PDB file of N, CA and C in Angstrom:
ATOM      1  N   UNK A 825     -42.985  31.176   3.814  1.00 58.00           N
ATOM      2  CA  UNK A 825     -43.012  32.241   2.823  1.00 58.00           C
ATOM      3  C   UNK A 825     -42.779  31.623   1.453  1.00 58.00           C
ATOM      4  N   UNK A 826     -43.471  31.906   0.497  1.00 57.00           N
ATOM      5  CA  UNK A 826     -43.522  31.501  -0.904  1.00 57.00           C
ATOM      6  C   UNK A 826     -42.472  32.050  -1.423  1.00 57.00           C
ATOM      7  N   UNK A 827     -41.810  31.386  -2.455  1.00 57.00           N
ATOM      8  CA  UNK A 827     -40.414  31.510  -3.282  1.00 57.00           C
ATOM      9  C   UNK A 827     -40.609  32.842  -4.394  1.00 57.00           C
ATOM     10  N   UNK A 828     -42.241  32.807  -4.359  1.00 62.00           N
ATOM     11  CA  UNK A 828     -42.553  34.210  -5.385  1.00 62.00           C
ATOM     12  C   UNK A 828     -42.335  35.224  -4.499  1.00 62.00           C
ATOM     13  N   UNK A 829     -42.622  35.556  -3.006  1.00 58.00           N
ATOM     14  CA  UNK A 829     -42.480  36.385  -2.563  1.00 58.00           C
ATOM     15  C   UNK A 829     -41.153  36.977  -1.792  1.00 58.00           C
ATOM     16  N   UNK A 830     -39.929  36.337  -2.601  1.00 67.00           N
ATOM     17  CA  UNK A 830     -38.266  36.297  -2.936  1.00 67.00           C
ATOM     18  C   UNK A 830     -38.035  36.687  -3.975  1.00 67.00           C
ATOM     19  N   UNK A 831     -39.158  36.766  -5.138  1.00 69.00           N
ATOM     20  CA  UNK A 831     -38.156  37.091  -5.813  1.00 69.00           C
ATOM     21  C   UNK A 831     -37.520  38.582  -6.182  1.00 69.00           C
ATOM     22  N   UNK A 832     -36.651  38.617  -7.012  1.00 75.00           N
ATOM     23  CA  UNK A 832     -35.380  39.680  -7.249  1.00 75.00           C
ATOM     24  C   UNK A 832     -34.768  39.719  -5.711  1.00 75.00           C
ATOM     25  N   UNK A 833     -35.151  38.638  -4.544  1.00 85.00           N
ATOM     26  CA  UNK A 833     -34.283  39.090  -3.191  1.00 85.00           C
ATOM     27  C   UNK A 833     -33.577  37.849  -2.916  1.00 85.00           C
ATOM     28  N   UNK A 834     -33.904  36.769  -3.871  1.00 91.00           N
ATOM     29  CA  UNK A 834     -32.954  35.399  -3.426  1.00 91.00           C
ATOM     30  C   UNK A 834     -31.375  35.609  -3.778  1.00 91.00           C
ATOM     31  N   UNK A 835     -30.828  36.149  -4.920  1.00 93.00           N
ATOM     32  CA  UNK A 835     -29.865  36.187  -5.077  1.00 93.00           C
ATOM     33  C   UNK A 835     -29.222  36.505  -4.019  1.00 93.00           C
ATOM     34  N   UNK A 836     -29.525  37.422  -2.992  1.00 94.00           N
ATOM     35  CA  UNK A 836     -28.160  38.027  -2.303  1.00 94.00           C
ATOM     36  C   UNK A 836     -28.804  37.149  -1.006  1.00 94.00           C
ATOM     37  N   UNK A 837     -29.883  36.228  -0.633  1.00 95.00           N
ATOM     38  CA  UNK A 837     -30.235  35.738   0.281  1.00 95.00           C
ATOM     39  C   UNK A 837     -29.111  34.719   0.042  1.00 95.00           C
ATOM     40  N   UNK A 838     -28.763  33.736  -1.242  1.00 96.00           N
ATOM     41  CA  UNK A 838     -27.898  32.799  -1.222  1.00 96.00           C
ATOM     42  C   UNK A 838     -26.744  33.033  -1.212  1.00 96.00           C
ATOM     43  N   UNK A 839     -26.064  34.430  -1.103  1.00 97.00           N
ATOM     44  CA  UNK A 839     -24.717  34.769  -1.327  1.00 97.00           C
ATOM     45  C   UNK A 839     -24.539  34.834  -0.022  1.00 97.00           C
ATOM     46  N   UNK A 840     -25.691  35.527   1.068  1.00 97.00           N
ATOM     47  CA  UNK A 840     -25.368  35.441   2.298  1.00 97.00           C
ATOM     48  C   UNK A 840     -25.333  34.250   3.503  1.00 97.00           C
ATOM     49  N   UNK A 841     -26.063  33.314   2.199  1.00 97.00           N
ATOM     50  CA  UNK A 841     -25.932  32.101   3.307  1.00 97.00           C
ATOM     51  C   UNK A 841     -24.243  31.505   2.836  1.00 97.00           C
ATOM     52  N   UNK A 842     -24.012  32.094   2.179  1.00 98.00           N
ATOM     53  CA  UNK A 842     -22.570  31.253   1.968  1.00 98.00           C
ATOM     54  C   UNK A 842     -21.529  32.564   2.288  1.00 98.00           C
ATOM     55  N   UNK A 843     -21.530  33.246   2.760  1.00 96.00           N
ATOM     56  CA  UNK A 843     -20.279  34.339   3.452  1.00 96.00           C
ATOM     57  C   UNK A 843     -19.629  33.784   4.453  1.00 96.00           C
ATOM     58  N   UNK A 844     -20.289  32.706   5.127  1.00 95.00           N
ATOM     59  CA  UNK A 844     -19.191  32.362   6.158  1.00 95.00           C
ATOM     60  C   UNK A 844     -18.634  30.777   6.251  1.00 95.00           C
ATOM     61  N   UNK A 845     -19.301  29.888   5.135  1.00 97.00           N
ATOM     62  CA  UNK A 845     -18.483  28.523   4.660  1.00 97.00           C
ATOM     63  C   UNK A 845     -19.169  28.117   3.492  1.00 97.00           C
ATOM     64  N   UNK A 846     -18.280  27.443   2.696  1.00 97.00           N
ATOM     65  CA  UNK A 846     -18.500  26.838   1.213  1.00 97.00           C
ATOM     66  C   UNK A 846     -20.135  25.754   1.746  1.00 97.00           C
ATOM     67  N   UNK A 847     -20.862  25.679   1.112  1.00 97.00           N
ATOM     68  CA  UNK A 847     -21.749  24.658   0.790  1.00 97.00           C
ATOM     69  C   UNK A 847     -22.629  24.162   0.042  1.00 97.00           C
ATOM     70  N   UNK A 848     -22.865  22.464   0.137  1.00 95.00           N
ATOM     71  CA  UNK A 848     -23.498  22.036  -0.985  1.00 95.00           C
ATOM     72  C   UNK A 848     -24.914  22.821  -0.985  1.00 95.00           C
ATOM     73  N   UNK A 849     -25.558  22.408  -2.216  1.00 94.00           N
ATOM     74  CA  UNK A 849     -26.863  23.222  -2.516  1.00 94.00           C
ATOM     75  C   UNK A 849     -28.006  22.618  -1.167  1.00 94.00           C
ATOM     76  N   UNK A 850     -28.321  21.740  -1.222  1.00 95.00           N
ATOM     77  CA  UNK A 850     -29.268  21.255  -0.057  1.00 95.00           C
ATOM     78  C   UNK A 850     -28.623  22.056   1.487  1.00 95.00           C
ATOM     79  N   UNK A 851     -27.471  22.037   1.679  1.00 96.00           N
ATOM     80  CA  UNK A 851     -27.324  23.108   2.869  1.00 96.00           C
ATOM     81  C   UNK A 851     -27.392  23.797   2.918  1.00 96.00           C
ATOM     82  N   UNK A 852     -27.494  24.624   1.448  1.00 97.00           N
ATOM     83  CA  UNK A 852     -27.961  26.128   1.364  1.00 97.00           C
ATOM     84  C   UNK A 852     -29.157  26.634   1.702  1.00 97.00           C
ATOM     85  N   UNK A 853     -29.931  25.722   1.598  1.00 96.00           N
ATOM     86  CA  UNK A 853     -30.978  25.634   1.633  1.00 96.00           C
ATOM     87  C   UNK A 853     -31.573  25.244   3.074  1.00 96.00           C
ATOM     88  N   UNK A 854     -31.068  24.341   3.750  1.00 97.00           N
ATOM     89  CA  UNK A 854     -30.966  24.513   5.216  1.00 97.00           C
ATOM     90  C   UNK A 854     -30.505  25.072   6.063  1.00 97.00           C
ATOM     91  N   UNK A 855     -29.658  26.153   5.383  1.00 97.00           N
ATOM     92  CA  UNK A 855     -29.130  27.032   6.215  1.00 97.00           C
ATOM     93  C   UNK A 855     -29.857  28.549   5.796  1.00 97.00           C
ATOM     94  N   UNK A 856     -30.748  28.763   5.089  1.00 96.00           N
ATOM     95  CA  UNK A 856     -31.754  29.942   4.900  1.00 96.00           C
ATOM     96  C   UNK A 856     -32.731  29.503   5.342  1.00 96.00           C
ATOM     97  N   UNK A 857     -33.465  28.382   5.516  1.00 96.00           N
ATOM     98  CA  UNK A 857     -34.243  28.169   6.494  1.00 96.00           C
ATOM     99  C   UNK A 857     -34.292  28.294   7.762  1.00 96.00           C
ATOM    100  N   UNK A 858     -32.658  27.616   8.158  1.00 96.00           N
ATOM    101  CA  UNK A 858     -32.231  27.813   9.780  1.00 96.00           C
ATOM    102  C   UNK A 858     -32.272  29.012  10.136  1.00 96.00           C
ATOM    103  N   UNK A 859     -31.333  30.178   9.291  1.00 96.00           N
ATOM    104  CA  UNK A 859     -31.332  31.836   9.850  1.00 96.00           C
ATOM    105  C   UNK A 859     -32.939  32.001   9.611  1.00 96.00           C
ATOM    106  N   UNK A 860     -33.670  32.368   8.807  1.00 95.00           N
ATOM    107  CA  UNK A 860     -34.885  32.512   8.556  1.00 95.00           C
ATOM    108  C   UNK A 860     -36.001  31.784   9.686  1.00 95.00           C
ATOM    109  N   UNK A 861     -35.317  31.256  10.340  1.00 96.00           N
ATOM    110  CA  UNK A 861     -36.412  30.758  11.427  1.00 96.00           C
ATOM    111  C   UNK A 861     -37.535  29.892  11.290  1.00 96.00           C
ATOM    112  N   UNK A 862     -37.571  29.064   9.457  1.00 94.00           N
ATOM    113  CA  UNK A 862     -38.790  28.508   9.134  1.00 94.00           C
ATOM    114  C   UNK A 862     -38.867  29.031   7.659  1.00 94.00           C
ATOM    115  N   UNK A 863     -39.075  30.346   7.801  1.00 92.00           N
ATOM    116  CA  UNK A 863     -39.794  31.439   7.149  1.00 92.00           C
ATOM    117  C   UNK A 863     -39.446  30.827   5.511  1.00 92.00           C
ATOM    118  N   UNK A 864     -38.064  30.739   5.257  1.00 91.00           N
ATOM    119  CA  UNK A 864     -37.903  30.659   4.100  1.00 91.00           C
ATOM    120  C   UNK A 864     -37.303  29.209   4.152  1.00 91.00           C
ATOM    121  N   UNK A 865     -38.377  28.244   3.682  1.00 90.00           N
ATOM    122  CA  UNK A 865     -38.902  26.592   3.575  1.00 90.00           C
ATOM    123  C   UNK A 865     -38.325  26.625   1.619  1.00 90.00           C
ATOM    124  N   UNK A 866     -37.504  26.911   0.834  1.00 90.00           N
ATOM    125  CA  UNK A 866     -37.602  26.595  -0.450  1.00 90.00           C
ATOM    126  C   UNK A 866     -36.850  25.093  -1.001  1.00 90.00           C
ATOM    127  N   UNK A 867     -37.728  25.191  -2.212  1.00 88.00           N
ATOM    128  CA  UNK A 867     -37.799  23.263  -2.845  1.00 88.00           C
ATOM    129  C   UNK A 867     -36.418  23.989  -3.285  1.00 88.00           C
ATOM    130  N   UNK A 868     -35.429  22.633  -3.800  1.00 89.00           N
ATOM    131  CA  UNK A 868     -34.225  22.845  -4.469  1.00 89.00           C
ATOM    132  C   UNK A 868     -34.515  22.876  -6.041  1.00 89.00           C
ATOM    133  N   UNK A 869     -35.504  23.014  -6.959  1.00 90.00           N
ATOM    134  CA  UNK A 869     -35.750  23.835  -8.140  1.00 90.00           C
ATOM    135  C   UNK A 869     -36.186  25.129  -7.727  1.00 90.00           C
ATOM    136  N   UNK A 870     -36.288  25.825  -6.623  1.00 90.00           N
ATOM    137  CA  UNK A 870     -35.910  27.050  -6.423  1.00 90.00           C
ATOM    138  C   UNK A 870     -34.612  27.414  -5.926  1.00 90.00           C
ATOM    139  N   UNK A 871     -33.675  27.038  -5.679  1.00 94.00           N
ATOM    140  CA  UNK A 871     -32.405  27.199  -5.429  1.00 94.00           C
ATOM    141  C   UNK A 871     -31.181  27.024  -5.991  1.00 94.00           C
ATOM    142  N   UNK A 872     -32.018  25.830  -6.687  1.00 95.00           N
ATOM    143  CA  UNK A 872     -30.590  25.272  -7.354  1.00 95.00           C
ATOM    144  C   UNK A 872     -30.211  26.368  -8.954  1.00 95.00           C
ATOM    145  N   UNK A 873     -31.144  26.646  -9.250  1.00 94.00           N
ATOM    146  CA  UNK A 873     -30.901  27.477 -10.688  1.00 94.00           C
ATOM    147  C   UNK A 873     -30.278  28.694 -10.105  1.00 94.00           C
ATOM    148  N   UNK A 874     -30.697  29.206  -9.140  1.00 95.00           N
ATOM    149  CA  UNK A 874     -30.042  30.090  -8.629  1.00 95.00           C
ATOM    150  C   UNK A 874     -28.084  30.039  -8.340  1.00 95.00           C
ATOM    151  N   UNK A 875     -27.987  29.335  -8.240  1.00 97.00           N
ATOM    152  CA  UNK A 875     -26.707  28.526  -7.447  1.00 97.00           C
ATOM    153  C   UNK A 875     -25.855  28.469  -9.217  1.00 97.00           C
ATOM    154  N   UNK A 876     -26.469  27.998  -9.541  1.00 96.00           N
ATOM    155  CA  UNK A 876     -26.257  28.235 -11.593  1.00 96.00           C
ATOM    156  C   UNK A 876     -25.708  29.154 -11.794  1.00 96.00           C
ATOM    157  N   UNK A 877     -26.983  30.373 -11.834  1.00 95.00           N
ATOM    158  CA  UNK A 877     -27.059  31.642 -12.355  1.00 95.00           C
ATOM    159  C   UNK A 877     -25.706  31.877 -11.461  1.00 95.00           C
ATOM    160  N   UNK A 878     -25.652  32.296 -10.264  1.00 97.00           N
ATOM    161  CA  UNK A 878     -24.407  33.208  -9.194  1.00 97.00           C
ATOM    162  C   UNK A 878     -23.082  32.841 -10.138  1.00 97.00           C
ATOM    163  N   UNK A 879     -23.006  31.372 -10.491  1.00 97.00           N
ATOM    164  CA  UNK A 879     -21.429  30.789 -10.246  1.00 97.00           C
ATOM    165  C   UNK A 879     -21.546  31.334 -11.761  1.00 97.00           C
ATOM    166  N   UNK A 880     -22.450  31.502 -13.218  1.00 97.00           N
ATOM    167  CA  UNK A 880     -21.936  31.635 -14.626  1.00 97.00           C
ATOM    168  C   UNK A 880     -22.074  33.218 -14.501  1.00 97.00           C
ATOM    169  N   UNK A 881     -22.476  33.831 -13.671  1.00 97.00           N
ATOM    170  CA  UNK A 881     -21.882  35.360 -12.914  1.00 97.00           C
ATOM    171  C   UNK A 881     -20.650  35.490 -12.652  1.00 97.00           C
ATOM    172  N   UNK A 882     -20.174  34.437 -12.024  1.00 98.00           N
ATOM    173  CA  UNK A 882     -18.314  35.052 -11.267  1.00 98.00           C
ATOM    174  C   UNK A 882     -18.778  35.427  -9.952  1.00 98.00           C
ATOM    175  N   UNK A 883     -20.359  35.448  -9.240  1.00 98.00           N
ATOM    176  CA  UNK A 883     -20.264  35.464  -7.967  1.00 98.00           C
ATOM    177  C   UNK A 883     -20.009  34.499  -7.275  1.00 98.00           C
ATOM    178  N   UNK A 884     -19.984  33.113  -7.379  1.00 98.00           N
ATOM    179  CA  UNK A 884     -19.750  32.201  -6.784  1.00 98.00           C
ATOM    180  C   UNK A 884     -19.114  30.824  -7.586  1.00 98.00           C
ATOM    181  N   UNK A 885     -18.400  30.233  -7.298  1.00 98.00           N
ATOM    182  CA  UNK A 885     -17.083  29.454  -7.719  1.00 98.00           C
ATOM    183  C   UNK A 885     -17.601  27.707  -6.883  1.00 98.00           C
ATOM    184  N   UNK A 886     -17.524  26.664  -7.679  1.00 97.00           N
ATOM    185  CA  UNK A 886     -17.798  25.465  -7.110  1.00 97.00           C
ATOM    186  C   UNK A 886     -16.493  24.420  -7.218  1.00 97.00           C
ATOM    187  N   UNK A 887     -16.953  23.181  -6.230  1.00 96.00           N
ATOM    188  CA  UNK A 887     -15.477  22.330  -6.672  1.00 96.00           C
ATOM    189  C   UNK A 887     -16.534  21.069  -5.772  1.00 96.00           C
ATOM    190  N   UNK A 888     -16.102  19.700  -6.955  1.00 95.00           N
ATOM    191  CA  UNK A 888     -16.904  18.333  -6.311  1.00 95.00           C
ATOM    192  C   UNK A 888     -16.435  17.910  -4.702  1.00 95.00           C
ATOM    193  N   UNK A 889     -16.393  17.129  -4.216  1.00 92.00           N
ATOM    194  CA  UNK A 889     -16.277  16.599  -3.047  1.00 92.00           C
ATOM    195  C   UNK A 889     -16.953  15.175  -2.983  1.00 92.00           C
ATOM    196  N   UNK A 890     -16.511  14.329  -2.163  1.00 91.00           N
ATOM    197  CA  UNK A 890     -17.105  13.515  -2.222  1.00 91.00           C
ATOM    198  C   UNK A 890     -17.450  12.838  -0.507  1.00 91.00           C
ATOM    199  N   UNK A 891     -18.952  12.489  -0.313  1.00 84.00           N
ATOM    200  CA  UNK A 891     -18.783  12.460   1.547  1.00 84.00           C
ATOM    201  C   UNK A 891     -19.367  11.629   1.280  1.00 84.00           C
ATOM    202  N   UNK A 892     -19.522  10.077   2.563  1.00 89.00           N
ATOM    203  CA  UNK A 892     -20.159   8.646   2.608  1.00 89.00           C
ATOM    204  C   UNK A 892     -20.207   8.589   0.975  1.00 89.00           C
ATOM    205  N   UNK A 893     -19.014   8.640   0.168  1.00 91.00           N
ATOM    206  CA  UNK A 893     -19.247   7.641  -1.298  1.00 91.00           C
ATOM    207  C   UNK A 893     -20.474   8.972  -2.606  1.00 91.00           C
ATOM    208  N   UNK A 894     -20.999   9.858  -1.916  1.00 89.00           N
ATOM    209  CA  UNK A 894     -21.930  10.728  -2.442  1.00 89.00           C
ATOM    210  C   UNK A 894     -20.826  12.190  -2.917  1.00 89.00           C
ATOM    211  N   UNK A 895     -21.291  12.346  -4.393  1.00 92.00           N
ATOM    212  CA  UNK A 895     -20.271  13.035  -4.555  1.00 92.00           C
ATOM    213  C   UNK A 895     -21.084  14.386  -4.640  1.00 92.00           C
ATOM    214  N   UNK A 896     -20.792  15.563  -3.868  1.00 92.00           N
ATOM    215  CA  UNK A 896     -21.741  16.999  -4.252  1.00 92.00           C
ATOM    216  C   UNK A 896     -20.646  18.118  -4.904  1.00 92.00           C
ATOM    217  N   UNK A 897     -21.603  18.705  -5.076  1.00 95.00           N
ATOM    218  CA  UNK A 897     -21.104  20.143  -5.504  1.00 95.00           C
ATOM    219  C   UNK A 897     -21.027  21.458  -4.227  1.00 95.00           C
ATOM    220  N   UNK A 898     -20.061  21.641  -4.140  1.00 97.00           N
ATOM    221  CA  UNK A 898     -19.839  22.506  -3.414  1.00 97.00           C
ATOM    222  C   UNK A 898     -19.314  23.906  -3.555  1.00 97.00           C
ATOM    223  N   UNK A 899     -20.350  24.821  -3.171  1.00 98.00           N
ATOM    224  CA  UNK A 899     -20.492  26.593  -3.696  1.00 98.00           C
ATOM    225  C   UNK A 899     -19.573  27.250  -2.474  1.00 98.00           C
ATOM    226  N   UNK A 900     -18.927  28.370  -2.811  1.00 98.00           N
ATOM    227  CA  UNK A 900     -18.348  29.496  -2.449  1.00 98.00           C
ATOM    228  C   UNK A 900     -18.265  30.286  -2.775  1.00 98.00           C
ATOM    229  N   UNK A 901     -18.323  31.700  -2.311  1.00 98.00           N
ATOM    230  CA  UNK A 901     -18.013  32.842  -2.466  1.00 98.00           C
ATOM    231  C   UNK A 901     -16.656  33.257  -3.011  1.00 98.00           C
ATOM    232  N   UNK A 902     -16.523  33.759  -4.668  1.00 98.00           N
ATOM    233  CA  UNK A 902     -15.838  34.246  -5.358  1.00 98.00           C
ATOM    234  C   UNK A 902     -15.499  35.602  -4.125  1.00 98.00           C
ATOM    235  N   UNK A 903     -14.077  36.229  -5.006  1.00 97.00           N
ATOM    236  CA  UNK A 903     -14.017  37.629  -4.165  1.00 97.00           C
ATOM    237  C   UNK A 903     -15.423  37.994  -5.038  1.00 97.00           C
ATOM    238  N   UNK A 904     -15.682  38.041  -6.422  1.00 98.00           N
ATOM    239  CA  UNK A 904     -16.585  39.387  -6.637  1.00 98.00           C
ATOM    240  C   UNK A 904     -17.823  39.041  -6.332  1.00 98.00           C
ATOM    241  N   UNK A 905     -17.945  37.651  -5.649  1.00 97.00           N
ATOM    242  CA  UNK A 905     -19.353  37.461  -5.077  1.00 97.00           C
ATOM    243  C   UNK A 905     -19.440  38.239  -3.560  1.00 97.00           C
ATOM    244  N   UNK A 906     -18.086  38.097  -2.926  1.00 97.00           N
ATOM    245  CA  UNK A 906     -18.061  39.021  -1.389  1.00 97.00           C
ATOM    246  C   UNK A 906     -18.367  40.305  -1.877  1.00 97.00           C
ATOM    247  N   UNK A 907     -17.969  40.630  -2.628  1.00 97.00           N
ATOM    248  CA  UNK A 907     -18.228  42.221  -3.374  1.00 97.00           C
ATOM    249  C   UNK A 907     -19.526  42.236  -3.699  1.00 97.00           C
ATOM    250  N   UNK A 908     -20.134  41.827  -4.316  1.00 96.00           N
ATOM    251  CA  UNK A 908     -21.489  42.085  -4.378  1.00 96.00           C
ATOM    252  C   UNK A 908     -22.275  41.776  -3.437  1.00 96.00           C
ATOM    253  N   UNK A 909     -22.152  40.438  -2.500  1.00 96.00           N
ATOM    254  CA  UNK A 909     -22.665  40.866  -1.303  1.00 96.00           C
ATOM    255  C   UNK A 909     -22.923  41.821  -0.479  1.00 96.00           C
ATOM    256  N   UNK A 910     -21.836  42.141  -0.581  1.00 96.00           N
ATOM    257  CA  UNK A 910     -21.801  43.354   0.468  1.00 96.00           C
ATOM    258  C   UNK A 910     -22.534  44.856  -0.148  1.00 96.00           C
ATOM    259  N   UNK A 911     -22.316  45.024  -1.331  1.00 94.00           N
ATOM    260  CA  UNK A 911     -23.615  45.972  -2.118  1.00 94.00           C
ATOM    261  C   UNK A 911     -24.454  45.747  -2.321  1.00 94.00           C
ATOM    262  N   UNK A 912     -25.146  44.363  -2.553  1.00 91.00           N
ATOM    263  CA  UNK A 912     -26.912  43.960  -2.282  1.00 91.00           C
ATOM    264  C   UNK A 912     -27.217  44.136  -0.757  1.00 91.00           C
ATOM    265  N   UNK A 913     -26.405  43.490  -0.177  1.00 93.00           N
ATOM    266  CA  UNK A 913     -26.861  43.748   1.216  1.00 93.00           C
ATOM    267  C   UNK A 913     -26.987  45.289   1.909  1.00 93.00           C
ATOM    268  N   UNK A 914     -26.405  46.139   1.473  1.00 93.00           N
ATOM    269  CA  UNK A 914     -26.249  47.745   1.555  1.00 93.00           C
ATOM    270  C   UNK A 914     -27.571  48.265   0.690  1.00 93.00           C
ATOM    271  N   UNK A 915     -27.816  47.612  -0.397  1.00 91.00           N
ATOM    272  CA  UNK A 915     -28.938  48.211  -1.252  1.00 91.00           C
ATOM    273  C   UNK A 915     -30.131  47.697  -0.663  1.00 91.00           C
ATOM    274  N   UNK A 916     -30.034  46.744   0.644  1.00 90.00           N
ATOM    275  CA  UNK A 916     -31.541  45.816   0.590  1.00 90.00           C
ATOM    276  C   UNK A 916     -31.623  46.603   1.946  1.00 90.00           C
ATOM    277  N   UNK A 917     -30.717  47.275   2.810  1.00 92.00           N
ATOM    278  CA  UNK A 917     -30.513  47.760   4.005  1.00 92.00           C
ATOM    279  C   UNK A 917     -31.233  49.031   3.734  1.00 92.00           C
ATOM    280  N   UNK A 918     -31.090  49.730   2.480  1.00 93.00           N
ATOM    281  CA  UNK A 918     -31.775  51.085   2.408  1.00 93.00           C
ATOM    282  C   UNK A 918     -33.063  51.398   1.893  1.00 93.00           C
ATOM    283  N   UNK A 919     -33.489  49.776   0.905  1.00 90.00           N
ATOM    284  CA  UNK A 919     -34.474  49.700   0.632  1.00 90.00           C
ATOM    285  C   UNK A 919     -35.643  49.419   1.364  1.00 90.00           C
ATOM    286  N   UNK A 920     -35.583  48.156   2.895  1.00 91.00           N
ATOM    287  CA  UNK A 920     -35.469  48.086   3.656  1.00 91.00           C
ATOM    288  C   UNK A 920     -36.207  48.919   4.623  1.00 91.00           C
ATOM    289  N   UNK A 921     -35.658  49.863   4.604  1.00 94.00           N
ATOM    290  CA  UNK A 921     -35.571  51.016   5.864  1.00 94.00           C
ATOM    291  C   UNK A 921     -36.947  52.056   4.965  1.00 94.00           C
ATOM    292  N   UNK A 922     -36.574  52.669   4.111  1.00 95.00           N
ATOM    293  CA  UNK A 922     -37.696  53.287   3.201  1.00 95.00           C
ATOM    294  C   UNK A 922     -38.940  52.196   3.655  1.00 95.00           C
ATOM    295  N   UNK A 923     -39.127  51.344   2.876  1.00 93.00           N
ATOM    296  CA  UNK A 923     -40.195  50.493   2.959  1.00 93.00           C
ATOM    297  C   UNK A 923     -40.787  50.574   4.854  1.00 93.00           C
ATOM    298  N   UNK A 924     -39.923  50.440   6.000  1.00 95.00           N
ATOM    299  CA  UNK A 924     -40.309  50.668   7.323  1.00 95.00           C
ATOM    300  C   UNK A 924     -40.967  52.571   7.649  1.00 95.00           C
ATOM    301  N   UNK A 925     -40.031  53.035   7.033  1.00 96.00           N
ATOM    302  CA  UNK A 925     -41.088  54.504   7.173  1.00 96.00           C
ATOM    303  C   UNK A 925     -42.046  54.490   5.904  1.00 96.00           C
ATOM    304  N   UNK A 926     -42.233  53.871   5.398  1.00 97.00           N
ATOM    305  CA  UNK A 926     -43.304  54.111   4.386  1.00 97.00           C
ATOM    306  C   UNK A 926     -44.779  53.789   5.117  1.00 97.00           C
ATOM    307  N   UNK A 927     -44.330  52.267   6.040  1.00 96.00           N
ATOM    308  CA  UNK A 927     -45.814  51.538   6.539  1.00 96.00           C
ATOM    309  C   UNK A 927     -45.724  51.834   7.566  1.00 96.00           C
ATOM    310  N   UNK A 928     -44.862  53.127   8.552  1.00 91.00           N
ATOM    311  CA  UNK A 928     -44.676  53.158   9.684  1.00 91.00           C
ATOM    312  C   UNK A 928     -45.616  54.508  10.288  1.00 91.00           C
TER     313      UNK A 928
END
């Protein structure tokens, strides 16, 4: 699936890949691929600005690390990023559902 056909839906796609552990940007990215089954394959200049944008929001909060000598950046979920998760994900649930009786 093409990164155009995400958009206005990546934001809360990357908040949800990080609800259940902190991670660097390239795992974010392997880990929306992994749930996604394939589907969502995106380059890290589609992700990484994203990962930007969340944290100069207050949805998501970073801190360096350093693993084999490589030092990354590592993302987490602010509380008001759990908070907005959980209302994009409620807004994408109803939008969602409309859109299934619309083509149904």
């Amino acid at each position: 699936m093409k990164a155009e056909s995400l958009k206005g839906h990546l934001d809360v796609l990357v908040l949800a890949a990080l609800r259940e552990q902190p991670l660097h940007g390239y795992a974010v990215i392997e880990e929306l691929r992994r749930r996604s089954k394939g589907a969502f394959d995106l380059a890290e200049g589609t992700v990484y600005p994203v990962l930007h944008r969340l944290e100069a929001d207050g949805l998501l909060k970073s801190s360096w690390t350093t693993v084999s000598g490589r030092r990354r950046r590592v993302y987490a979920l602010s509380s008001k990023g759990t908070k907005a998760l959980g209302a994009r994900a409620s807004e994408w649930r109803q939008f969602a559902h409309a859109v299934e009786a619309v083509l149904a």
